[in-house]
C-alpha positions as a Markdown table, in Angstrom:
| # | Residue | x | y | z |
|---|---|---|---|---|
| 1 | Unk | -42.9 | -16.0 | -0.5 |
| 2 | Unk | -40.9 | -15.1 | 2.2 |
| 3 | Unk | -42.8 | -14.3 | 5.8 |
| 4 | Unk | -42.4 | -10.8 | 6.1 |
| 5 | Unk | -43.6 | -10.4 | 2.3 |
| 6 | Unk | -46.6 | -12.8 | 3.4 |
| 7 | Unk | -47.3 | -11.1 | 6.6 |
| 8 | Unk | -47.1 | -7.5 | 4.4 |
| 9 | Unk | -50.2 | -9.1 | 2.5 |
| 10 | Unk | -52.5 | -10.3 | 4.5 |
| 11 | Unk | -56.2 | -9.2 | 4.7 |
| 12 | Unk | -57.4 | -11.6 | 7.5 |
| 13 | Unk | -55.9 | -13.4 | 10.0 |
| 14 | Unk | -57.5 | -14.8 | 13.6 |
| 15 | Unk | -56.9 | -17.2 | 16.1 |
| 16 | Unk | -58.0 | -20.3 | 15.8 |
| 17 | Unk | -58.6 | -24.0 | 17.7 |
| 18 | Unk | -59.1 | -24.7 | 21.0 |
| 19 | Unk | -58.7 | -20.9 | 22.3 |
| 20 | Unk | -61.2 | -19.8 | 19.6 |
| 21 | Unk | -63.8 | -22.5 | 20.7 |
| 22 | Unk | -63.3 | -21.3 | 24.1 |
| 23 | Unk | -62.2 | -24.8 | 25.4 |
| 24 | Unk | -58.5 | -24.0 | 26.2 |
| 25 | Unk | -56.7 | -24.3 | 29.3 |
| 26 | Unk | -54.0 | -22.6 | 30.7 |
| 27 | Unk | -51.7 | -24.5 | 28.7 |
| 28 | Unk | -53.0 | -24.6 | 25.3 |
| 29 | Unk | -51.0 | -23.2 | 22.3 |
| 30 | Unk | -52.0 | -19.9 | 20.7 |
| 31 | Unk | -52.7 | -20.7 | 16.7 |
| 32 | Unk | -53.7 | -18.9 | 13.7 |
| 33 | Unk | -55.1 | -18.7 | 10.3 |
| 34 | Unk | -54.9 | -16.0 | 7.7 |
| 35 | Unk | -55.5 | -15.3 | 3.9 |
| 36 | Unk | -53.1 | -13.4 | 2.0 |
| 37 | Unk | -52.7 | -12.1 | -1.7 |
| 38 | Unk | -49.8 | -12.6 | -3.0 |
| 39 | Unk | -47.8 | -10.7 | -5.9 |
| 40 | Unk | -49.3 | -10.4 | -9.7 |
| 41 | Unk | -46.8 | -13.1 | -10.9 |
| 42 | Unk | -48.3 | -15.8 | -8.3 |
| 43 | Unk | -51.4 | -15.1 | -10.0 |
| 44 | Unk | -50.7 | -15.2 | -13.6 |
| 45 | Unk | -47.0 | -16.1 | -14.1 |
| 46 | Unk | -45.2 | -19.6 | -13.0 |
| 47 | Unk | -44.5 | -18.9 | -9.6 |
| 48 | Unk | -46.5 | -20.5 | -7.2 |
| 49 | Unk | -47.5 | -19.8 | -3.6 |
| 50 | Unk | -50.4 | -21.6 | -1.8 |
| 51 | Unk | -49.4 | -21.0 | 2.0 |
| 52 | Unk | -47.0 | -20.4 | 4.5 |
| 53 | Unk | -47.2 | -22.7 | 7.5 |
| 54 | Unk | -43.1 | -22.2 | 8.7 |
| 55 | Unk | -43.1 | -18.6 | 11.4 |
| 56 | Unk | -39.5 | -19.5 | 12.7 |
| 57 | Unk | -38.2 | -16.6 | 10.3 |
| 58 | Unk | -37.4 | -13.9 | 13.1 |
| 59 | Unk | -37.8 | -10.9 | 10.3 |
| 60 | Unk | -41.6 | -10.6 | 10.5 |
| 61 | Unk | -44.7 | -8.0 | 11.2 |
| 62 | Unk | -46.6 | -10.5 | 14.1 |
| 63 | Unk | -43.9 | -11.5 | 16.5 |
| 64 | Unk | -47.2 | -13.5 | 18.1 |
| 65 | Unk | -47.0 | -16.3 | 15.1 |
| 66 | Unk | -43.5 | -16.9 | 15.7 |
| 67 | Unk | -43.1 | -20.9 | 16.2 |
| 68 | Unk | -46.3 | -21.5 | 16.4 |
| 69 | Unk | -48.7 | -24.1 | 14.6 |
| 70 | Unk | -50.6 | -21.3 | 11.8 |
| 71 | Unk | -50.9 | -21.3 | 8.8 |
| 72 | Unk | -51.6 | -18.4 | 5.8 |
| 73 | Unk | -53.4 | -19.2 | 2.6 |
| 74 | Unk | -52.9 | -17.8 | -1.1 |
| 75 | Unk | -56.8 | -16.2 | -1.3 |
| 76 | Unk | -57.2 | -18.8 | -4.2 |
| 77 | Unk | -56.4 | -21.5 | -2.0 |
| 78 | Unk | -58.7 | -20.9 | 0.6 |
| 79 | Unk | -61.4 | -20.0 | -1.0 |
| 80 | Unk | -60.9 | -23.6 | -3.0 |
| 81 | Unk | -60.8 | -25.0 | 0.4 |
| 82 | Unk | -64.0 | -23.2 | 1.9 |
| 83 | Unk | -65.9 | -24.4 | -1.6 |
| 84 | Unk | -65.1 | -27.8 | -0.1 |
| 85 | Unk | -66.8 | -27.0 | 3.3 |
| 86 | Unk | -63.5 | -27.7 | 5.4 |
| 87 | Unk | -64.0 | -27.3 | 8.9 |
| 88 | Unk | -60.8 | -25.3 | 9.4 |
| 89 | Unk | -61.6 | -23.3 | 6.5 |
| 90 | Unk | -65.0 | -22.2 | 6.9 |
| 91 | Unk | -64.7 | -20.9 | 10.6 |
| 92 | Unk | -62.5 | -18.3 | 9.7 |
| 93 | Unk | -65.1 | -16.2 | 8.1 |
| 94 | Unk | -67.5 | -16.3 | 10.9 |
| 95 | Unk | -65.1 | -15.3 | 14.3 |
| 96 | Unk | -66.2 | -13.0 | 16.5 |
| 97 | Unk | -64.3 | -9.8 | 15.6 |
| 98 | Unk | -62.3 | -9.9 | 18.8 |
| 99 | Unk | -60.3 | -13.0 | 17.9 |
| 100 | Unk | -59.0 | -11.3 | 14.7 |
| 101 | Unk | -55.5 | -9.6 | 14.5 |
| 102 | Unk | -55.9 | -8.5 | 11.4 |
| 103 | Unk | -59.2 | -7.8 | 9.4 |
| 104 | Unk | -59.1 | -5.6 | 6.5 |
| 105 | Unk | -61.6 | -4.3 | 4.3 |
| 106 | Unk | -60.4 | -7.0 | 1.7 |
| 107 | Unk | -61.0 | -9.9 | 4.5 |
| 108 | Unk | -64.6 | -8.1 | 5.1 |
| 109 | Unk | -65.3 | -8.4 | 1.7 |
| 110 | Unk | -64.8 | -12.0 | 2.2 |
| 111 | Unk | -67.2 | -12.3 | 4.9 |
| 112 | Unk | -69.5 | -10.4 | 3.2 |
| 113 | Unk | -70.5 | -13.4 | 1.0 |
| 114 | Unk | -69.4 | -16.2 | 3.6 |
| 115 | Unk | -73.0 | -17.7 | 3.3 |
| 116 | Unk | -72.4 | -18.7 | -0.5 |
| 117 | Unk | -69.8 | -21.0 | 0.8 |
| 118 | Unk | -72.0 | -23.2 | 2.3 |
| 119 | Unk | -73.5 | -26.2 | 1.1 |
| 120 | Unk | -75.0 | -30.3 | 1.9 |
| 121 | Unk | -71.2 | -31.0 | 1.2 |
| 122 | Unk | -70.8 | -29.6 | 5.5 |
| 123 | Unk | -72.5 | -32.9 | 5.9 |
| 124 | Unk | -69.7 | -35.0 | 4.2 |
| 125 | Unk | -66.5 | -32.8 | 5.0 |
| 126 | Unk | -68.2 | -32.1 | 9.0 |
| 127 | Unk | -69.1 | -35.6 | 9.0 |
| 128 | Unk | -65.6 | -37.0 | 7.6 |
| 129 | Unk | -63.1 | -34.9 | 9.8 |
| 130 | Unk | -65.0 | -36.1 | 13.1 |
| 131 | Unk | -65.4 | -39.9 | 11.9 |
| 132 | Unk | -61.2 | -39.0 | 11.5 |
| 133 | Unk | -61.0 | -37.8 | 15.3 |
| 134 | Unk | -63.2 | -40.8 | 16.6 |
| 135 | Unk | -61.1 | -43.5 | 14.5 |
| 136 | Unk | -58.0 | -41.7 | 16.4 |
| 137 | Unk | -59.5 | -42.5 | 19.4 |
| 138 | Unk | -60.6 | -45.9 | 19.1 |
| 139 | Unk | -57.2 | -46.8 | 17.4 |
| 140 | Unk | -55.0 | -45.3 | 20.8 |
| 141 | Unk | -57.8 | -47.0 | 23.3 |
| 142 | Unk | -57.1 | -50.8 | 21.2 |
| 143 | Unk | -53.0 | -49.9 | 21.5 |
| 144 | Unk | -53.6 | -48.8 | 25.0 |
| 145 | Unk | -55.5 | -51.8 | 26.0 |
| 146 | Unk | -53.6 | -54.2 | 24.6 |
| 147 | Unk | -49.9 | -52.6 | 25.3 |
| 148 | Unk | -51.0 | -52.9 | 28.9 |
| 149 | Unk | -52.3 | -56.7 | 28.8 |
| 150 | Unk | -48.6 | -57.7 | 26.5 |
| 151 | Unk | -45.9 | -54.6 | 26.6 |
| 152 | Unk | -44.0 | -56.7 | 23.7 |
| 153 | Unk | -47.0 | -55.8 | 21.6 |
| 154 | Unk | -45.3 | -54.2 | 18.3 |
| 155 | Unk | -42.2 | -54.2 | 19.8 |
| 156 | Unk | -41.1 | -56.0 | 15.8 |
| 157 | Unk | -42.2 | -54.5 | 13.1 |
| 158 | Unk | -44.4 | -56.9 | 11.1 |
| 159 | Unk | -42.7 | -59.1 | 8.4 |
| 160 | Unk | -43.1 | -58.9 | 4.8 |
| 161 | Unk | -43.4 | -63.1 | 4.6 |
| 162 | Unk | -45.6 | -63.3 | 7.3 |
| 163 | Unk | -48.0 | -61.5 | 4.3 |
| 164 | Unk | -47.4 | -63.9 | 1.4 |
| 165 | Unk | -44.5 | -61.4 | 0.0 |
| 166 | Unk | -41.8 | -64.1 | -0.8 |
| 167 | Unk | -40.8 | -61.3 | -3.3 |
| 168 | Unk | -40.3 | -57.6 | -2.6 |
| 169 | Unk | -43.8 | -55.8 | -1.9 |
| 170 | Unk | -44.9 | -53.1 | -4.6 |
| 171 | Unk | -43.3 | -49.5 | -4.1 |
| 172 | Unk | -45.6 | -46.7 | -2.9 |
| 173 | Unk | -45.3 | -45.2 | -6.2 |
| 174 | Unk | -46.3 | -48.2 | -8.0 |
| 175 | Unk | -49.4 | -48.9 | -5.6 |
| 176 | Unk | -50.7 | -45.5 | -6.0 |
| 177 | Unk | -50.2 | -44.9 | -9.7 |
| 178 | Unk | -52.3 | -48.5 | -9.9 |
| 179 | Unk | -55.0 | -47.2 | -8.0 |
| 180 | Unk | -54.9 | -44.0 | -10.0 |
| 181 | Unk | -55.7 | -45.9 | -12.7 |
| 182 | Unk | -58.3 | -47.8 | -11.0 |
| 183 | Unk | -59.9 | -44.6 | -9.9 |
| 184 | Unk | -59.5 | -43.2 | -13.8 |
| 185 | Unk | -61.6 | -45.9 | -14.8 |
| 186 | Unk | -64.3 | -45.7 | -12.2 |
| 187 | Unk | -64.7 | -41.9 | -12.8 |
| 188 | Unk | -64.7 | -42.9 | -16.6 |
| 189 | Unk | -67.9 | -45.6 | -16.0 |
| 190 | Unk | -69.7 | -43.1 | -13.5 |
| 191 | Unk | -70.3 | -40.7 | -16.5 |
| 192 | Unk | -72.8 | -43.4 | -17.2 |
| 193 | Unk | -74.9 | -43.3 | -13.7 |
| 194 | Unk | -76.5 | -40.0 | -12.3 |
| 195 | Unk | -75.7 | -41.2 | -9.0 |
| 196 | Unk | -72.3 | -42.5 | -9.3 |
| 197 | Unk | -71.5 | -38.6 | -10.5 |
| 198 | Unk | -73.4 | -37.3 | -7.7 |
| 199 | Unk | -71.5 | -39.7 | -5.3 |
| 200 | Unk | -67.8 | -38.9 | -7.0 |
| 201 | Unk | -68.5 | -35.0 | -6.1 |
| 202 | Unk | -69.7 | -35.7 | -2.5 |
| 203 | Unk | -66.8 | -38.6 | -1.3 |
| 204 | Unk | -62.7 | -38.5 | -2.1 |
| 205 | Unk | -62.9 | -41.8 | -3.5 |
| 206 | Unk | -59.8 | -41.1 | -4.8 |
| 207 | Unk | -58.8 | -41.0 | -1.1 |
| 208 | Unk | -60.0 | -43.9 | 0.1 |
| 209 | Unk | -59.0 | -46.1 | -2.2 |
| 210 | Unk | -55.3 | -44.8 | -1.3 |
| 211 | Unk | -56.0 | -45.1 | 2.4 |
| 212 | Unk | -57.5 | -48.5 | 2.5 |
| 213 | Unk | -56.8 | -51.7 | 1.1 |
| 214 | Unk | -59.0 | -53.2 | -1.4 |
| 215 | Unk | -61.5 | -55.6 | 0.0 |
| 216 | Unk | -61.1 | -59.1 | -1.1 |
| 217 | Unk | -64.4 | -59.7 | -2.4 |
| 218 | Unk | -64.2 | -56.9 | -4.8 |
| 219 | Unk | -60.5 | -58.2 | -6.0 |
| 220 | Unk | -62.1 | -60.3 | -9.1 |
| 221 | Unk | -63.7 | -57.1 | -10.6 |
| 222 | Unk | -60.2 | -54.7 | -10.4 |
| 223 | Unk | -58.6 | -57.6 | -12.1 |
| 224 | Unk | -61.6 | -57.9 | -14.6 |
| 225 | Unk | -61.7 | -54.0 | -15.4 |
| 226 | Unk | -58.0 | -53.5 | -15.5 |
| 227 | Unk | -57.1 | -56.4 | -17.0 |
| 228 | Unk | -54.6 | -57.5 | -14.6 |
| 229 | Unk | -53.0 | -61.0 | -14.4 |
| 230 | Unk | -53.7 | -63.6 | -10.9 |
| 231 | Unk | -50.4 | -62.9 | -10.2 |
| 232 | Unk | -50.4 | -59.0 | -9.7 |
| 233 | Unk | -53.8 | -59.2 | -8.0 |
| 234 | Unk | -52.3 | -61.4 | -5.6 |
| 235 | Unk | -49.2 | -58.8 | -5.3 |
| 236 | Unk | -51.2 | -56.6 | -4.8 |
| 237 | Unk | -53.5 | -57.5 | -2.0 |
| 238 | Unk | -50.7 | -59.5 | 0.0 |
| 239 | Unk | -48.6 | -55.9 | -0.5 |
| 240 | Unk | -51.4 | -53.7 | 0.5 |
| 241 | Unk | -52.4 | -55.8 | 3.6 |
| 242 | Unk | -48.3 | -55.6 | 5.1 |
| 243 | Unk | -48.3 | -51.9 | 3.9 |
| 244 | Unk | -51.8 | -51.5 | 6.5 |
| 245 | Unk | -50.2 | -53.3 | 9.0 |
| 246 | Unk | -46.4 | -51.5 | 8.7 |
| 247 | Unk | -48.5 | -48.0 | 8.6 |
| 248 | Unk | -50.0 | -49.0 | 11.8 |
| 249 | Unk | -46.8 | -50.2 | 13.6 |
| 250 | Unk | -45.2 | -47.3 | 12.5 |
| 251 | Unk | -48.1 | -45.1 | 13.9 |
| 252 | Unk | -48.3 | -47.2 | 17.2 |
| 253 | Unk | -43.9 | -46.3 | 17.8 |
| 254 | Unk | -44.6 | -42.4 | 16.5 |
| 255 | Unk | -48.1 | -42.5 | 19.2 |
| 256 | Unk | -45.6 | -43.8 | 21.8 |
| 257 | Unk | -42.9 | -41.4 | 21.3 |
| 258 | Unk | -44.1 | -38.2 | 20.7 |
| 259 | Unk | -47.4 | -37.9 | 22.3 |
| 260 | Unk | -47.7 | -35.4 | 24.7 |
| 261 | Unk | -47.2 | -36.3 | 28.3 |
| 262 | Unk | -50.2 | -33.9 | 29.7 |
| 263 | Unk | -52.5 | -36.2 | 27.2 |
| 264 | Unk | -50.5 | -39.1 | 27.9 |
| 265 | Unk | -51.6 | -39.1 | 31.6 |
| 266 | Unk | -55.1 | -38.1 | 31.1 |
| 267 | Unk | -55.6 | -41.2 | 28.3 |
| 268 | Unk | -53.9 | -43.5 | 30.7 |
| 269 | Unk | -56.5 | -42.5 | 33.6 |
| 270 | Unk | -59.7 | -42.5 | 31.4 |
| 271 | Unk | -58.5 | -44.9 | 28.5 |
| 272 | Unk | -59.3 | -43.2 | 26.0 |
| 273 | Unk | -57.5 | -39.6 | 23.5 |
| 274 | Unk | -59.5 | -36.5 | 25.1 |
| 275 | Unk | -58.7 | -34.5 | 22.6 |
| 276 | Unk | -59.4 | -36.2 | 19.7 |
| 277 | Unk | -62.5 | -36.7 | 21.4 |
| 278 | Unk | -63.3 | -33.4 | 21.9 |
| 279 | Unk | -62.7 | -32.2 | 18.4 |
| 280 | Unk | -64.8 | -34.8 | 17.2 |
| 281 | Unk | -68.1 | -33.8 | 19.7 |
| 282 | Unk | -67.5 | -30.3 | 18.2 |
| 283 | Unk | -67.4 | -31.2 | 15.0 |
| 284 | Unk | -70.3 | -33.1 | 14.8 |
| 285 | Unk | -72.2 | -30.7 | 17.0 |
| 286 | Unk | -71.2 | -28.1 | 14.5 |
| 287 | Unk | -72.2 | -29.9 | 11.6 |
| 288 | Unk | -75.5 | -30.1 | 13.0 |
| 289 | Unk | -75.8 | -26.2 | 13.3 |
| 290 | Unk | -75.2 | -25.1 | 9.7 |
| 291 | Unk | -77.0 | -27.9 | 8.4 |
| 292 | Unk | -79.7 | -26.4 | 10.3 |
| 293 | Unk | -79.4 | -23.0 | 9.3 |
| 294 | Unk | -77.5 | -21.5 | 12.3 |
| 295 | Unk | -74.5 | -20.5 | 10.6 |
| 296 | Unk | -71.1 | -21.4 | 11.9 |
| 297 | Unk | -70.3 | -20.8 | 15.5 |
| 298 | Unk | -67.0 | -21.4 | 16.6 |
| 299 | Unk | -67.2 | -19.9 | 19.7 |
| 300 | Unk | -68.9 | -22.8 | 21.9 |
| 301 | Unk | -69.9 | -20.6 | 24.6 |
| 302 | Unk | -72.5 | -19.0 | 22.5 |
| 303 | Unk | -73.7 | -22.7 | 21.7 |
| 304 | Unk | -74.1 | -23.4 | 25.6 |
| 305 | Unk | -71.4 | -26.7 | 24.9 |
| 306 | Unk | -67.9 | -25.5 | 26.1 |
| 307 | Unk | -68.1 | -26.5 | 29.5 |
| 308 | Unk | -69.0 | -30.5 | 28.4 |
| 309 | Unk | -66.3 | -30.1 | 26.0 |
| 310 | Unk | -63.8 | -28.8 | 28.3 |
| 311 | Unk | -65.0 | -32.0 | 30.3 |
| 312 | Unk | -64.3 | -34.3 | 27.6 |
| 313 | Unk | -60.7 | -33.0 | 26.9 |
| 314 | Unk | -60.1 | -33.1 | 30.7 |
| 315 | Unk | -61.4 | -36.9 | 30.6 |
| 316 | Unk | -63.9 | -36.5 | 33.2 |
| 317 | Unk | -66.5 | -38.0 | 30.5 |
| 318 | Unk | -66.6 | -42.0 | 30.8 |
| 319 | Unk | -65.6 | -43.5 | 27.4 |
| 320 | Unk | -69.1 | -45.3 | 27.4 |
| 321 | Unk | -71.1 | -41.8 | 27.7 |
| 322 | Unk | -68.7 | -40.0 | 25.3 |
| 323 | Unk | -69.3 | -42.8 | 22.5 |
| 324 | Unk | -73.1 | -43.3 | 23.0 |
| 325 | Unk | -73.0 | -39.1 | 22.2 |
| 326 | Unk | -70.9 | -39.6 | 19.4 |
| 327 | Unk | -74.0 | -42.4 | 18.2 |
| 328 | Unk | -76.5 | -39.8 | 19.0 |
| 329 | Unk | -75.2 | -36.7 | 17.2 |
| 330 | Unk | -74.4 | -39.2 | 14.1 |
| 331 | Unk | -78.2 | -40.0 | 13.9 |
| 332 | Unk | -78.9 | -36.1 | 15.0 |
| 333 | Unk | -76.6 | -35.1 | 11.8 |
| 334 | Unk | -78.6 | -38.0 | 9.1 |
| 335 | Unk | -81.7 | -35.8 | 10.2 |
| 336 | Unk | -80.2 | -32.7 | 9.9 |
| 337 | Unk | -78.8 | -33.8 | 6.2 |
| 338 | Unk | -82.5 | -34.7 | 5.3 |
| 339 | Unk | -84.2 | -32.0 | 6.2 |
| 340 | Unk | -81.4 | -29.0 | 5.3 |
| 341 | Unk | -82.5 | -26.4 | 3.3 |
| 342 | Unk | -78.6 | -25.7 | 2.4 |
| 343 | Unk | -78.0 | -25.9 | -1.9 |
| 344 | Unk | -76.0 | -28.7 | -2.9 |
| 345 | Unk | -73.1 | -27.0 | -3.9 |
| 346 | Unk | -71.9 | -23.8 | -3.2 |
| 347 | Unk | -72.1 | -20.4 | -5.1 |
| 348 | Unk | -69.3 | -20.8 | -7.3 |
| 349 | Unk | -70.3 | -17.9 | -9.7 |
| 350 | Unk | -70.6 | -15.8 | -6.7 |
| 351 | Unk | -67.4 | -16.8 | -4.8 |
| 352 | Unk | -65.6 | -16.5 | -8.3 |
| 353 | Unk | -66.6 | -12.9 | -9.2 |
| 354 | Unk | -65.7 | -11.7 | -5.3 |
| 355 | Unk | -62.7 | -13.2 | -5.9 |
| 356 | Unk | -61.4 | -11.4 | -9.0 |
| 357 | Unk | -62.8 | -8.4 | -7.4 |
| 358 | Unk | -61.0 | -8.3 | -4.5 |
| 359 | Unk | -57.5 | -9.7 | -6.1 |
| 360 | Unk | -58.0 | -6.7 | -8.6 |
| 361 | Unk | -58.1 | -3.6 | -6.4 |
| 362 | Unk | -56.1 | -5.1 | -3.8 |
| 363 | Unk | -53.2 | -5.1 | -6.8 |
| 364 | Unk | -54.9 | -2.2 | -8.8 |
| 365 | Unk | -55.2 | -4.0 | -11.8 |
């Protein structure tokens, strides 16, 4: 779908990220998130449409989303996505109406029943994203340490027979179609175990195992359950340990080159991302709050936390302090997940009937 056409069709659309949480400065970038519905054929024919995330189309309806970072989601999409508790999602249901540009009766039908979207999983997906943002910032402070003790530091990138690869390394598309096997058969075996199922809906294992390479100690059971000879295993630890290392040298030369400069200066003063930072306080704060029955609050003025934020992402927080409240809100959020009185999984049955309603007199079928 074409911009104009998408823009035509939305119900909702608001701004979003650090101007919504009320953390911006003068300088931040205006962004935005909307839900559209599409044509009948996207819904029941072979076209397909899940979101439009390019605004450099000068034929539009919001000259304000022009080349900006936004995004608009098929309905279907994003009410898959809230299902899954995403942080990005989630918010957009619960903005004060001020920030929205566009709210319809459709997209207040949506609110309407923004509770049944909520679930334990904000535990895992809050949890996840800010463990994400933390790992960011730990991973720039070890390149920024180390670049200034040796500036040669990945100035090569790492070599394939410094890894045991005499031979060629396995293609991405052969590791991950292994490892989709591999996580085939551990899905198979967890129909066996209550808990492994439970555990399968809760974590992207499926994810991990593509992100991470297989520890060493658990190589002898992959070869055992997939019947795989010495010789592959061995392939394909050695190939998976360059391909960790290459991903990483590849992300220290992108971290060098494109990061921006304002950042740049701040992280070479304090030593550490701000704004990675930042998101990840929020996040976890957040976290905390629905688990706890609050709702989701985007705006961080309401929660009394904007200003310590805004400190953070202006790296007047020492990195010590800023971890040892990362540590903090971690243990806060365990609590939180204990005593929660959110279901475990959202109302799907709910969520699915609003859904059909609103797609249906929106397109008078």
């Amino acid at each position: 779908m074409k911009r104009l056409e998408v823009e035509t069709r939305t119900i909702l659309l608001a701004l979003t990220g650090s101007r919504l949480y009320r953390v911006h400065n003068e300088n931040s970038d205006y962004d935005y998130k909307g839900i559209c519905i599409p044509t009948l054929p996207y819904f029941i024919g072979t076209q397909n449409f899940e979101q439009l995330d390019s605004f450099s189309d000068p034929n539009c309806l919001y000259s304000a989303l022009t080349d900006t970072d936004s995004n608009i989601y098929n309905i279907k999409k994003f009410c898959h996505l809230a299902t899954l508790n995403n942080p990005n999602i989630l918010e957009l249901l619960w903005i004060d109406r001020s920030d929205y540009l566009i709210l319809t009766r459709f997209g207040e039908s949506l609110i309407e029943i923004r509770d049944a979207f909520l679930s334990q999983k904000v535990f895992y997906s809050y949890s996840g994203y800010a463990h994400a943002q933390i790992k960011k910032v730990q991973t720039h402070r070890k390149w920024l340490l180390r670049y200034k003790e040796d500036p040669d530091f990945f100035s090569l990138p790492p070599n394939p027979k410094d890894y045991g690869l005499e031979e060629n390394p396995l293609r991405k598309e052969q590791l991950n179609a292994f490892l989709e096997f591999l996580y085939i058969l551990i899905k198979d075996a967890s129909q066996y175990s209550e808990v492994a199922t439970e555990l399968l809906t809760q974590v992207d294992y499926k994810g991990l195992l593509k992100q991470y390479p297989l520890a060493e100690e658990l190589l002898p059971a992959v070869q055992y359950y997939t019947r795989s000879t010495n010789e592959f295993i061995t392939l394909l630890h050695n190939t998976q340990t360059y391909r960790q290392a290459l991903q990483e040298y590849e992300a220290f030369q992108s971290w060098r080159k494109n990061r921006n400069s304002k950042r740049a200066e701040i992280e070479e003063k304090v030593g550490y991302d701000s704004k990675h930072s930042g998101h990840c306080y929020r996040l976890l704060k957040s976290g905390i709050e629905i688990l706890n029955g609050e709702g989701v609050i985007p705006n961080r003025e309401i929660t009394g936390d904007a200003q310590f934020i805004r400190q953070i992402r202006n790296g007047e927080v020492p990195y010590d302090t800023l971890i040892a409240e990362v540590s903090k809100l971690e243990q806060e959020m365990e609590s939180a997940m204990k005593n929660t009185k959110l279901p475990k999984y959202p109302d799907q049955k709910l969520i699915e009937e609003k859904q059909i309603e609103i797609i249906k007199e929106y397109l008078n079928f």
